mmCIF file of C-alpha atoms and ligand atoms in Angstrom:
data_model
loop_
_atom_site.group_PDB
_atom_site.id
_atom_site.type_symbol
_atom_site.label_atom_id
_atom_site.label_comp_id
_atom_site.label_asym_id
_atom_site.label_seq_id
_atom_site.Cartn_x
_atom_site.Cartn_y
_atom_site.Cartn_z
ATOM 1 C CA MET G 1 22.113 12.378 -19.391
ATOM 2 C CA PRO G 2 19.112 10.198 -20.536
ATOM 3 C CA THR G 3 18.359 9.861 -24.271
ATOM 4 C CA HIS G 4 14.826 10.735 -25.214
ATOM 5 C CA THR G 5 13.269 7.518 -24.845
ATOM 6 C CA MET G 6 12.786 5.073 -22.303
ATOM 7 C CA ARG G 7 11.530 1.389 -21.712
ATOM 8 C CA ALA G 8 7.933 1.440 -20.106
ATOM 9 C CA VAL G 9 5.431 -1.000 -19.358
ATOM 10 C CA ARG G 10 2.078 0.294 -20.695
ATOM 11 C CA LEU G 11 -1.320 -1.269 -20.952
ATOM 12 C CA HIS G 12 -3.164 -0.834 -24.650
ATOM 13 C CA GLU G 13 -5.886 -2.768 -23.548
ATOM 14 C CA HIS G 14 -7.523 -4.242 -20.110
ATOM 15 C CA GLY G 15 -7.292 -7.436 -19.376
ATOM 16 C CA GLY G 16 -4.724 -10.185 -17.610
ATOM 17 C CA PRO G 17 -1.171 -9.879 -16.893
ATOM 18 C CA GLU G 18 -0.338 -10.826 -20.383
ATOM 19 C CA VAL G 19 -1.638 -6.963 -21.353
ATOM 20 C CA LEU G 20 1.204 -5.533 -19.889
ATOM 21 C CA ARG G 21 3.648 -4.354 -22.495
ATOM 22 C CA LEU G 22 7.398 -3.496 -22.579
ATOM 23 C CA ASP G 23 7.112 -0.136 -24.947
ATOM 24 C CA GLU G 24 10.052 2.390 -26.098
ATOM 25 C CA VAL G 25 8.236 5.624 -25.024
ATOM 26 C CA PRO G 26 9.181 9.257 -24.780
ATOM 27 C CA ILE G 27 11.111 10.233 -21.719
ATOM 28 C CA PRO G 28 8.584 12.529 -19.661
ATOM 29 C CA GLU G 29 8.917 16.277 -19.068
ATOM 30 C CA PRO G 30 8.725 17.427 -15.418
ATOM 31 C CA GLY G 31 5.730 19.764 -15.294
ATOM 32 C CA PRO G 32 5.792 22.495 -12.673
ATOM 33 C CA GLY G 33 6.355 21.614 -8.860
ATOM 34 C CA GLU G 34 8.081 18.247 -10.210
ATOM 35 C CA VAL G 35 11.096 16.678 -10.709
ATOM 36 C CA LEU G 36 12.332 13.668 -13.136
ATOM 37 C CA VAL G 37 13.195 10.271 -11.458
ATOM 38 C CA ARG G 38 15.422 7.630 -13.029
ATOM 39 C CA VAL G 39 13.491 4.981 -11.383
ATOM 40 C CA HIS G 40 15.447 1.898 -9.827
ATOM 41 C CA ALA G 41 12.593 -0.299 -8.402
ATOM 42 C CA VAL G 42 8.899 -0.011 -8.463
ATOM 43 C CA GLY G 43 6.119 -1.168 -5.968
ATOM 44 C CA VAL G 44 3.849 -3.301 -7.398
ATOM 45 C CA ASN G 45 0.326 -2.838 -5.544
ATOM 46 C CA PRO G 46 -3.452 -3.507 -5.746
ATOM 47 C CA PRO G 47 -4.240 -0.567 -8.187
ATOM 48 C CA ASP G 48 -2.109 -1.716 -10.746
ATOM 49 C CA TRP G 49 -3.654 -4.969 -11.377
ATOM 50 C CA TYR G 50 -7.330 -3.271 -10.844
ATOM 51 C CA LEU G 51 -6.099 -0.826 -13.551
ATOM 52 C CA ARG G 52 -4.949 -3.617 -15.629
ATOM 53 C CA GLY G 53 -8.273 -5.352 -15.272
ATOM 54 C CA GLY G 54 -10.679 -2.453 -16.488
ATOM 55 C CA LEU G 55 -11.237 -0.237 -13.346
ATOM 56 C CA THR G 56 -10.861 3.323 -15.067
ATOM 57 C CA SER G 57 -11.587 5.753 -12.296
ATOM 58 C CA VAL G 58 -10.467 5.613 -8.225
ATOM 59 C CA PRO G 59 -13.645 6.386 -6.153
ATOM 60 C CA GLY G 60 -13.343 10.099 -4.925
ATOM 61 C CA THR G 61 -11.344 11.274 -8.099
ATOM 62 C CA ASP G 62 -12.368 12.544 -11.157
ATOM 63 C CA SER G 63 -9.399 10.914 -12.717
ATOM 64 C CA THR G 64 -10.130 8.656 -16.141
ATOM 65 C CA ILE G 65 -7.904 6.967 -17.723
ATOM 66 C CA SER G 66 -7.450 6.687 -21.617
ATOM 67 C CA LEU G 67 -5.367 3.883 -23.347
ATOM 68 C CA PRO G 68 -2.031 3.310 -23.495
ATOM 69 C CA VAL G 69 -1.257 3.933 -19.703
ATOM 70 C CA ILE G 70 1.524 3.205 -17.998
ATOM 71 C CA PRO G 71 0.821 1.676 -14.524
ATOM 72 C CA GLY G 72 2.162 1.906 -11.374
ATOM 73 C CA THR G 73 2.610 4.302 -8.534
ATOM 74 C CA ASP G 74 5.269 3.393 -6.161
ATOM 75 C CA VAL G 75 9.052 4.284 -7.336
ATOM 76 C CA SER G 76 12.662 4.574 -5.277
ATOM 77 C CA GLY G 77 15.467 6.114 -7.679
ATOM 78 C CA VAL G 78 17.827 9.194 -8.326
ATOM 79 C CA VAL G 79 16.529 12.463 -9.146
ATOM 80 C CA GLU G 80 17.599 13.300 -12.829
ATOM 81 C CA ALA G 81 16.048 16.813 -13.331
ATOM 82 C CA VAL G 82 14.273 19.322 -11.367
ATOM 83 C CA ALA G 83 11.926 22.204 -12.529
ATOM 84 C CA ALA G 84 12.648 25.411 -11.810
ATOM 85 C CA ASP G 85 9.751 26.120 -9.097
ATOM 86 C CA VAL G 86 10.875 23.140 -6.601
ATOM 87 C CA ASP G 87 13.125 23.779 -3.462
ATOM 88 C CA GLY G 88 14.424 21.130 -1.604
ATOM 89 C CA LEU G 89 15.378 18.496 -4.279
ATOM 90 C CA ALA G 90 18.548 18.461 -6.344
ATOM 91 C CA VAL G 91 19.981 16.336 -9.081
ATOM 92 C CA GLY G 92 21.461 13.262 -7.480
ATOM 93 C CA ASP G 93 19.048 13.003 -4.545
ATOM 94 C CA GLU G 94 17.737 9.304 -3.368
ATOM 95 C CA VAL G 95 13.909 9.671 -3.477
ATOM 96 C CA PHE G 96 10.984 7.562 -2.815
ATOM 97 C CA GLY G 97 7.118 7.928 -3.130
ATOM 98 C CA LEU G 98 3.809 7.171 -3.644
ATOM 99 C CA LEU G 99 2.685 9.409 -6.666
ATOM 100 C CA ARG G 100 -0.298 11.188 -7.667
ATOM 101 C CA PHE G 101 -2.919 9.018 -5.609
ATOM 102 C CA PRO G 102 -5.568 8.570 -5.262
ATOM 103 C CA GLY G 103 -5.225 8.608 -9.329
ATOM 104 C CA PHE G 104 -4.102 6.116 -12.111
ATOM 105 C CA ASP G 105 -1.417 8.121 -13.553
ATOM 106 C CA GLY G 106 1.582 7.201 -11.400
ATOM 107 C CA SER G 107 3.136 5.933 -14.457
ATOM 108 C CA ALA G 108 5.702 4.111 -12.377
ATOM 109 C CA TYR G 109 6.424 1.122 -14.322
ATOM 110 C CA ALA G 110 9.110 2.964 -16.587
ATOM 111 C CA GLU G 111 12.908 3.972 -16.518
ATOM 112 C CA TYR G 112 11.883 7.761 -15.819
ATOM 113 C CA VAL G 113 8.856 9.176 -14.257
ATOM 114 C CA ALA G 114 7.743 12.798 -13.766
ATOM 115 C CA ALA G 115 6.678 13.238 -9.926
ATOM 116 C CA PRO G 116 5.114 15.720 -7.864
ATOM 117 C CA ALA G 117 8.159 16.649 -5.257
ATOM 118 C CA SER G 118 5.262 16.749 -2.675
ATOM 119 C CA ASP G 119 4.599 13.065 -3.174
ATOM 120 C CA LEU G 120 8.714 12.192 -2.579
ATOM 121 C CA ALA G 121 10.633 11.970 0.515
ATOM 122 C CA ARG G 122 14.486 11.044 0.607
ATOM 123 C CA LYS G 123 15.108 7.684 0.524
ATOM 124 C CA PRO G 124 16.242 6.160 3.887
ATOM 125 C CA ALA G 125 20.119 5.409 3.122
ATOM 126 C CA GLY G 126 20.048 2.501 5.123
ATOM 127 C CA ILE G 127 17.803 0.567 2.802
ATOM 128 C CA ASP G 128 18.354 -0.036 -0.641
ATOM 129 C CA HIS G 129 15.631 1.213 -3.690
ATOM 130 C CA VAL G 130 14.103 -2.399 -3.756
ATOM 131 C CA HIS G 131 13.159 -1.913 -0.235
ATOM 132 C CA ALA G 132 12.284 1.743 -0.674
ATOM 133 C CA ALA G 133 9.952 1.109 -3.665
ATOM 134 C CA GLY G 134 8.428 -1.817 -1.571
ATOM 135 C CA ALA G 135 7.125 1.026 1.393
ATOM 136 C CA PRO G 136 5.508 3.850 -0.159
ATOM 137 C CA MET G 137 1.639 3.187 -0.742
ATOM 138 C CA ALA G 138 1.429 -0.119 1.661
ATOM 139 C CA GLY G 139 3.217 2.075 4.368
ATOM 140 C CA LEU G 140 1.668 5.478 4.064
ATOM 141 C CA THR G 141 -2.075 3.314 3.977
ATOM 142 C CA ALA G 142 -1.149 1.629 7.575
ATOM 143 C CA TRP G 143 0.578 5.017 8.759
ATOM 144 C CA GLN G 144 -2.834 7.027 7.614
ATOM 145 C CA TYR G 145 -5.228 4.368 9.116
ATOM 146 C CA LEU G 146 -3.370 4.046 12.467
ATOM 147 C CA ILE G 147 -1.046 6.909 13.128
ATOM 148 C CA GLU G 148 -2.299 10.015 11.562
ATOM 149 C CA VAL G 149 -4.612 10.647 8.305
ATOM 150 C CA GLY G 150 -2.396 13.875 7.557
ATOM 151 C CA HIS G 151 -4.896 15.411 5.130
ATOM 152 C CA ASP G 152 -7.811 17.215 4.953
ATOM 153 C CA HIS G 153 -9.975 15.054 1.903
ATOM 154 C CA PRO G 154 -12.912 13.585 2.972
ATOM 155 C CA SER G 155 -13.066 9.702 1.974
ATOM 156 C CA PRO G 156 -14.935 8.581 -0.835
ATOM 157 C CA PHE G 157 -16.359 5.839 1.387
ATOM 158 C CA GLN G 158 -17.922 7.868 4.175
ATOM 159 C CA GLU G 159 -19.055 11.088 5.180
ATOM 160 C CA ALA G 160 -17.294 11.190 8.813
ATOM 161 C CA ARG G 161 -13.439 11.729 8.952
ATOM 162 C CA HIS G 162 -11.730 8.677 9.611
ATOM 163 C CA ARG G 163 -9.804 8.885 12.939
ATOM 164 C CA PRO G 164 -6.842 6.733 14.213
ATOM 165 C CA THR G 165 -7.490 5.016 17.294
ATOM 166 C CA ALA G 166 -4.670 5.942 20.027
ATOM 167 C CA LEU G 167 -2.600 3.012 20.371
ATOM 168 C CA GLY G 168 -0.406 2.512 23.346
ATOM 169 C CA ALA G 169 0.355 -0.131 25.955
ATOM 170 C CA GLY G 170 -2.835 -1.621 26.972
ATOM 171 C CA THR G 171 -4.510 -1.511 23.596
ATOM 172 C CA THR G 172 -4.861 -4.879 21.764
ATOM 173 C CA VAL G 173 -4.980 -4.640 17.848
ATOM 174 C CA LEU G 174 -5.986 -7.358 15.762
ATOM 175 C CA ILE G 175 -4.324 -7.393 11.854
ATOM 176 C CA ASN G 176 -6.131 -9.583 9.428
ATOM 177 C CA GLY G 177 -4.151 -10.171 6.404
ATOM 178 C CA ALA G 178 -0.992 -9.468 8.750
ATOM 179 C CA ALA G 179 1.812 -10.611 6.115
ATOM 180 C CA GLY G 180 0.736 -8.366 3.309
ATOM 181 C CA GLY G 181 1.815 -5.226 1.843
ATOM 182 C CA VAL G 182 -0.237 -3.350 4.262
ATOM 183 C CA GLY G 183 -0.797 -5.981 7.110
ATOM 184 C CA HIS G 184 2.946 -6.307 7.754
ATOM 185 C CA PHE G 185 3.377 -2.587 8.274
ATOM 186 C CA ALA G 186 0.416 -2.128 9.816
ATOM 187 C CA VAL G 187 1.912 -4.779 12.752
ATOM 188 C CA GLN G 188 5.031 -3.099 13.118
ATOM 189 C CA LEU G 189 3.798 0.483 13.512
ATOM 190 C CA ALA G 190 1.128 -1.091 16.016
ATOM 191 C CA LYS G 191 3.807 -2.369 17.960
ATOM 192 C CA TRP G 192 6.235 0.672 17.471
ATOM 193 C CA LYS G 193 3.108 2.673 19.411
ATOM 194 C CA GLY G 194 3.402 -0.139 22.174
ATOM 195 C CA ALA G 195 0.257 -1.981 21.382
ATOM 196 C CA ARG G 196 -0.364 -5.787 21.624
ATOM 197 C CA VAL G 197 -0.590 -7.404 18.228
ATOM 198 C CA ILE G 198 -2.602 -10.373 17.301
ATOM 199 C CA ALA G 199 -1.671 -10.970 13.563
ATOM 200 C CA VAL G 200 -4.455 -13.426 11.405
ATOM 201 C CA ALA G 201 -2.790 -14.882 8.449
ATOM 202 C CA SER G 202 -2.225 -18.310 6.825
ATOM 203 C CA GLY G 203 0.195 -20.651 8.691
ATOM 204 C CA ALA G 204 3.213 -20.164 6.371
ATOM 205 C CA HIS G 205 3.461 -16.322 7.500
ATOM 206 C CA ALA G 206 3.633 -17.520 11.560
ATOM 207 C CA ALA G 207 7.224 -17.026 12.167
ATOM 208 C CA PHE G 208 7.663 -14.148 9.820
ATOM 209 C CA LEU G 209 4.910 -12.258 11.424
ATOM 210 C CA SER G 210 6.340 -13.650 15.104
ATOM 211 C CA ASP G 211 9.964 -11.886 13.728
ATOM 212 C CA LEU G 212 8.194 -8.488 13.189
ATOM 213 C CA GLY G 213 6.928 -8.433 16.597
ATOM 214 C CA ALA G 214 3.232 -9.932 16.902
ATOM 215 C CA ASP G 215 2.429 -11.187 19.954
ATOM 216 C CA ARG G 216 0.034 -13.895 19.349
ATOM 217 C CA PHE G 217 -0.572 -15.371 15.395
ATOM 218 C CA ILE G 218 -3.641 -17.156 14.514
ATOM 219 C CA ASP G 219 -3.805 -19.437 11.158
ATOM 220 C CA TYR G 220 -7.136 -18.621 9.611
ATOM 221 C CA THR G 221 -6.835 -21.947 7.531
ATOM 222 C CA LYS G 222 -7.454 -23.801 10.871
ATOM 223 C CA SER G 223 -9.097 -21.523 13.392
ATOM 224 C CA ARG G 224 -11.373 -18.557 13.226
ATOM 225 C CA PRO G 225 -10.203 -15.391 14.916
ATOM 226 C CA GLU G 226 -13.732 -14.697 16.123
ATOM 227 C CA GLU G 227 -13.774 -17.575 18.405
ATOM 228 C CA LEU G 228 -10.677 -17.255 20.022
ATOM 229 C CA VAL G 229 -10.523 -13.545 20.563
ATOM 230 C CA GLN G 230 -12.309 -11.098 22.414
ATOM 231 C CA ASP G 231 -12.373 -7.523 23.871
ATOM 232 C CA VAL G 232 -9.983 -6.308 21.117
ATOM 233 C CA ASP G 233 -9.548 -2.281 20.911
ATOM 234 C CA LEU G 234 -9.060 -2.166 17.258
ATOM 235 C CA VAL G 235 -9.058 -4.458 14.163
ATOM 236 C CA LEU G 236 -7.285 -3.530 10.903
ATOM 237 C CA ASP G 237 -9.113 -5.863 8.139
ATOM 238 C CA THR G 238 -6.832 -5.690 4.924
ATOM 239 C CA VAL G 239 -9.165 -8.471 3.883
ATOM 240 C CA GLY G 240 -12.466 -7.412 3.722
ATOM 241 C CA GLY G 241 -15.377 -9.015 1.276
ATOM 242 C CA PRO G 242 -18.547 -10.566 2.323
ATOM 243 C CA HIS G 243 -17.726 -12.441 5.757
ATOM 244 C CA SER G 244 -15.662 -9.567 7.225
ATOM 245 C CA SER G 245 -18.476 -8.448 9.674
ATOM 246 C CA ARG G 246 -17.562 -11.539 11.826
ATOM 247 C CA LEU G 247 -14.489 -9.879 13.025
ATOM 248 C CA LEU G 248 -16.803 -7.325 14.929
ATOM 249 C CA ARG G 249 -17.220 -9.769 17.543
ATOM 250 C CA THR G 250 -13.890 -9.550 18.806
ATOM 251 C CA LEU G 251 -14.068 -6.116 19.228
ATOM 252 C CA LYS G 252 -14.699 -4.582 22.952
ATOM 253 C CA HIS G 253 -17.501 -1.876 23.651
ATOM 254 C CA GLY G 254 -16.002 1.034 22.274
ATOM 255 C CA GLY G 255 -13.371 -0.793 19.779
ATOM 256 C CA ALA G 256 -13.437 0.387 16.235
ATOM 257 C CA LEU G 257 -12.727 -1.581 12.758
ATOM 258 C CA PHE G 258 -11.147 -0.201 10.137
ATOM 259 C CA PRO G 259 -11.618 -1.929 6.597
ATOM 260 C CA VAL G 260 -8.741 -1.021 4.554
ATOM 261 C CA PHE G 261 -10.597 -2.948 1.619
ATOM 262 C CA PRO G 262 -14.289 -2.845 1.866
ATOM 263 C CA GLY G 263 -16.431 -4.846 3.661
ATOM 264 C CA GLU G 264 -20.403 -5.220 4.705
ATOM 265 C CA TYR G 265 -21.414 -4.150 8.110
ATOM 266 C CA ASP G 266 -24.713 -3.519 9.418
ATOM 267 C CA ASP G 267 -25.428 -0.130 11.007
ATOM 268 C CA GLU G 268 -27.656 -2.285 13.882
ATOM 269 C CA GLU G 269 -25.321 -4.581 14.554
ATOM 270 C CA THR G 270 -22.151 -2.378 15.445
ATOM 271 C CA ALA G 271 -24.784 -0.135 17.386
ATOM 272 C CA LYS G 272 -25.805 -3.252 19.294
ATOM 273 C CA LEU G 273 -22.272 -4.065 19.901
ATOM 274 C CA GLY G 274 -21.079 -0.439 20.588
ATOM 275 C CA VAL G 275 -18.286 -0.632 18.232
ATOM 276 C CA THR G 276 -17.479 1.803 14.755
ATOM 277 C CA VAL G 277 -16.351 1.197 11.566
ATOM 278 C CA SER G 278 -14.293 3.848 9.708
ATOM 279 C CA ILE G 279 -12.404 3.376 6.095
ATOM 280 C CA ALA G 280 -10.012 5.636 4.844
ATOM 281 C CA GLN G 281 -8.417 6.146 1.521
ATOM 282 C CA VAL G 282 -4.417 6.332 0.982
ATOM 283 C CA ARG G 283 -3.084 9.429 -0.042
ATOM 284 C CA SER G 284 0.098 10.447 -1.519
ATOM 285 C CA ASN G 285 2.107 12.601 1.031
ATOM 286 C CA GLY G 286 5.979 13.060 1.142
ATOM 287 C CA ALA G 287 6.171 14.644 4.586
ATOM 288 C CA GLN G 288 4.619 11.708 5.827
ATOM 289 C CA LEU G 289 6.959 9.111 3.471
ATOM 290 C CA ALA G 290 9.766 11.016 5.324
ATOM 291 C CA GLU G 291 8.713 10.397 8.913
ATOM 292 C CA LEU G 292 8.092 6.332 7.937
ATOM 293 C CA GLY G 293 11.272 6.679 6.016
ATOM 294 C CA ARG G 294 13.176 7.850 9.588
ATOM 295 C CA LEU G 295 11.690 4.326 10.811
ATOM 296 C CA LEU G 296 12.963 2.749 7.977
ATOM 297 C CA ASP G 297 16.673 3.750 8.459
ATOM 298 C CA ALA G 298 16.389 3.113 11.941
ATOM 299 C CA GLY G 299 15.151 -0.241 11.485
ATOM 300 C CA THR G 300 12.182 0.105 13.430
ATOM 301 C CA VAL G 301 10.293 -0.895 10.757
ATOM 302 C CA ARG G 302 11.452 -2.918 7.835
ATOM 303 C CA VAL G 303 9.833 -3.864 4.389
ATOM 304 C CA ALA G 304 9.594 -7.573 3.625
ATOM 305 C CA ILE G 305 10.008 -8.517 0.032
ATOM 306 C CA ASP G 306 8.087 -11.302 -1.519
ATOM 307 C CA SER G 307 9.879 -11.418 -4.520
ATOM 308 C CA THR G 308 11.506 -9.490 -7.342
ATOM 309 C CA PHE G 309 10.804 -9.121 -11.163
ATOM 310 C CA PRO G 310 12.882 -7.227 -13.877
ATOM 311 C CA LEU G 311 10.483 -4.504 -15.166
ATOM 312 C CA ALA G 312 10.546 -6.276 -18.785
ATOM 313 C CA HIS G 313 8.841 -9.521 -16.526
ATOM 314 C CA ALA G 314 6.006 -7.035 -15.369
ATOM 315 C CA ARG G 315 3.745 -9.943 -16.433
ATOM 316 C CA ALA G 316 5.347 -12.678 -14.242
ATOM 317 C CA ALA G 317 5.129 -10.093 -11.234
ATOM 318 C CA HIS G 318 1.276 -9.593 -11.664
ATOM 319 C CA GLU G 319 0.832 -13.368 -12.244
ATOM 320 C CA ARG G 320 2.735 -13.764 -8.809
ATOM 321 C CA ALA G 321 0.159 -11.245 -7.172
ATOM 322 C CA THR G 322 -2.487 -13.725 -9.081
ATOM 323 C CA ARG G 323 -1.452 -16.463 -6.464
ATOM 324 C CA GLY G 324 -1.843 -14.402 -3.430
ATOM 325 C CA HIS G 325 -0.703 -15.211 0.032
ATOM 326 C CA LEU G 326 1.974 -12.379 -0.384
ATOM 327 C CA GLN G 327 4.418 -11.787 2.419
ATOM 328 C CA GLY G 328 5.790 -8.504 2.163
ATOM 329 C CA LYS G 329 5.936 -6.672 -1.232
ATOM 330 C CA ILE G 330 6.543 -7.676 -4.847
ATOM 331 C CA VAL G 331 8.826 -5.022 -6.527
ATOM 332 C CA LEU G 332 9.734 -4.585 -10.370
ATOM 333 C CA THR G 333 13.820 -3.804 -10.921
ATOM 334 C CA VAL G 334 14.512 -1.218 -13.322
ATOM 335 C CA ALA G 335 18.206 0.445 -13.419
HETATM 336 N N1 LIG D 401 -8.057 2.114 1.654
HETATM 337 C C1 LIG D 401 -7.076 2.108 0.757
HETATM 338 O O1 LIG D 401 -6.979 3.139 0.706
HETATM 339 C C2 LIG D 401 -6.233 0.872 0.893
HETATM 340 C C3 LIG D 401 -4.847 1.027 0.397
HETATM 341 C C4 LIG D 401 -4.251 0.034 0.095
HETATM 342 C C5 LIG D 401 -5.017 -1.490 -0.069
HETATM 343 N N2 LIG D 401 -5.832 -1.081 0.194
HETATM 344 C C6 LIG D 401 -6.691 -2.596 -0.630
HETATM 345 O O2 LIG D 401 -6.398 -3.338 0.927
HETATM 346 C C7 LIG D 401 -6.103 -4.892 0.512
HETATM 347 C C8 LIG D 401 -4.809 -5.741 1.122
HETATM 348 O O3 LIG D 401 -3.997 -4.649 0.331
HETATM 349 P P1 LIG D 401 -2.285 -5.486 0.336
HETATM 350 O O4 LIG D 401 -1.363 -4.396 -0.519
HETATM 351 O O5 LIG D 401 -1.863 -5.568 1.891
HETATM 352 O O6 LIG D 401 -2.344 -6.603 -0.232
HETATM 353 P P2 LIG D 401 -1.488 -8.091 -0.301
HETATM 354 O O7 LIG D 401 -0.195 -7.574 -0.282
HETATM 355 O O8 LIG D 401 -1.780 -8.971 -1.259
HETATM 356 O O9 LIG D 401 -1.914 -8.564 1.301
HETATM 357 C C9 LIG D 401 -3.253 -9.295 1.221
HETATM 358 C C10 LIG D 401 -2.738 -10.621 2.677
HETATM 359 O O10 LIG D 401 -3.911 -11.215 2.473
HETATM 360 C C11 LIG D 401 -3.526 -12.151 2.948
HETATM 361 N N3 LIG D 401 -4.917 -13.185 3.236
HETATM 362 C C12 LIG D 401 -5.917 -13.612 2.183
HETATM 363 N N4 LIG D 401 -6.856 -13.549 2.782
HETATM 364 C C13 LIG D 401 -6.717 -13.961 3.779
HETATM 365 C C14 LIG D 401 -7.874 -14.217 4.873
HETATM 366 N N5 LIG D 401 -9.177 -14.890 4.496
HETATM 367 N N6 LIG D 401 -7.445 -14.099 6.107
HETATM 368 C C15 LIG D 401 -6.752 -13.518 6.366
HETATM 369 N N7 LIG D 401 -5.579 -12.983 5.397
HETATM 370 C C16 LIG D 401 -5.684 -13.284 4.007
HETATM 371 C C17 LIG D 401 -2.824 -13.103 2.270
HETATM 372 O O11 LIG D 401 -1.975 -13.976 2.585
HETATM 373 P P3 LIG D 401 -2.265 -15.365 3.439
HETATM 374 O O12 LIG D 401 -3.632 -15.681 2.939
HETATM 375 O O13 LIG D 401 -0.908 -16.259 3.115
HETATM 376 O O14 LIG D 401 -2.272 -15.186 4.814
HETATM 377 C C18 LIG D 401 -1.853 -11.875 1.738
HETATM 378 O O15 LIG D 401 -0.454 -11.744 2.295
HETATM 379 C C19 LIG D 401 -6.148 -4.790 -1.213
HETATM 380 O O16 LIG D 401 -7.755 -5.314 -1.574
HETATM 381 C C20 LIG D 401 -5.985 -3.270 -1.616
HETATM 382 O O17 LIG D 401 -7.073 -3.157 -2.422
HETATM 383 C C21 LIG D 401 -6.866 -0.358 0.520
#
């Protein structure tokens, strides 16, 4: 049984990686619909450093943050206690999940977390906690963009409902930022669906992306994808930013661009090219994670680990993220 306190990383103020502080805090009580998870590993994601830096609300939610707060959304661990109203999970079960997202109350950077049972899936037996913790947010983002949205919540970014493009033999997908957390899952899910994949990343990731099944690799430090590629069915752009509209030119008439990170697109230009732009927001979904888990268990999809750090060194994990060029996921080890 746990003692009454645990170690957790908290923010007492917003700022750089140095504001991540290891504290001794009470172990949370699972509320209705929740289980208490003894955390073995925590996946690190961009919202963790957005929160650290001072963002206090997620578009489309009412959640506001008061400090101190425990950051983090992605966990893998073992069920330690179960609320009376939870069916289907028992003490000792190995689980992984994206907790309470969108929202900033995942509280995953800790030895224990109270987790909504509906956000969890059974950890695939064939992978360890470190790899499982790397999957939830990035894997569900790729899943909800490419395979199935899986929820009825309107996106805070657009009125129209996001609709994945049907992928199969004969479709070509260009993935920008292909080596990162979302990108490396997207490459593998598009290949699983039978699509041809063009991966765009910096040159150091060429062999990695070829191993994951990419059919073609473009090093964006040497060439511009929009000058080399045309007639693509779908672009998934995890990079976005001010120059993102250039990738519209790689699409065929009727094609779609899915920005994972918002970019700047001109309605007139998209209309002229006959293409669409659609952005979604990832949401916690234990049932979809279970589907992804089956692919992870079978080895159809794998989680690449960029680096691991002990929970107490969360600052170093965030410093690694700041340097960029991630290949897969950063994970904190706990137990
Ligand atoms: N809409 C949503 O719900 C949602 C969900 C999850 C994530 N996101 C957002 O999506 C973005 C990506 O998340 P992530 O977790 O995948 O990040 P990540 O793991 O940091 O990956 C980003 C990748 O982009 C590559 N990159 C950087 N500049 C590039 C460029 N100019 N061209 C091509 N590749 C470039 C980086 O490596 P190299 O430069 O070495 O290739 C890195 O591998 C974040 O901004 C995040 O906030 C949105």
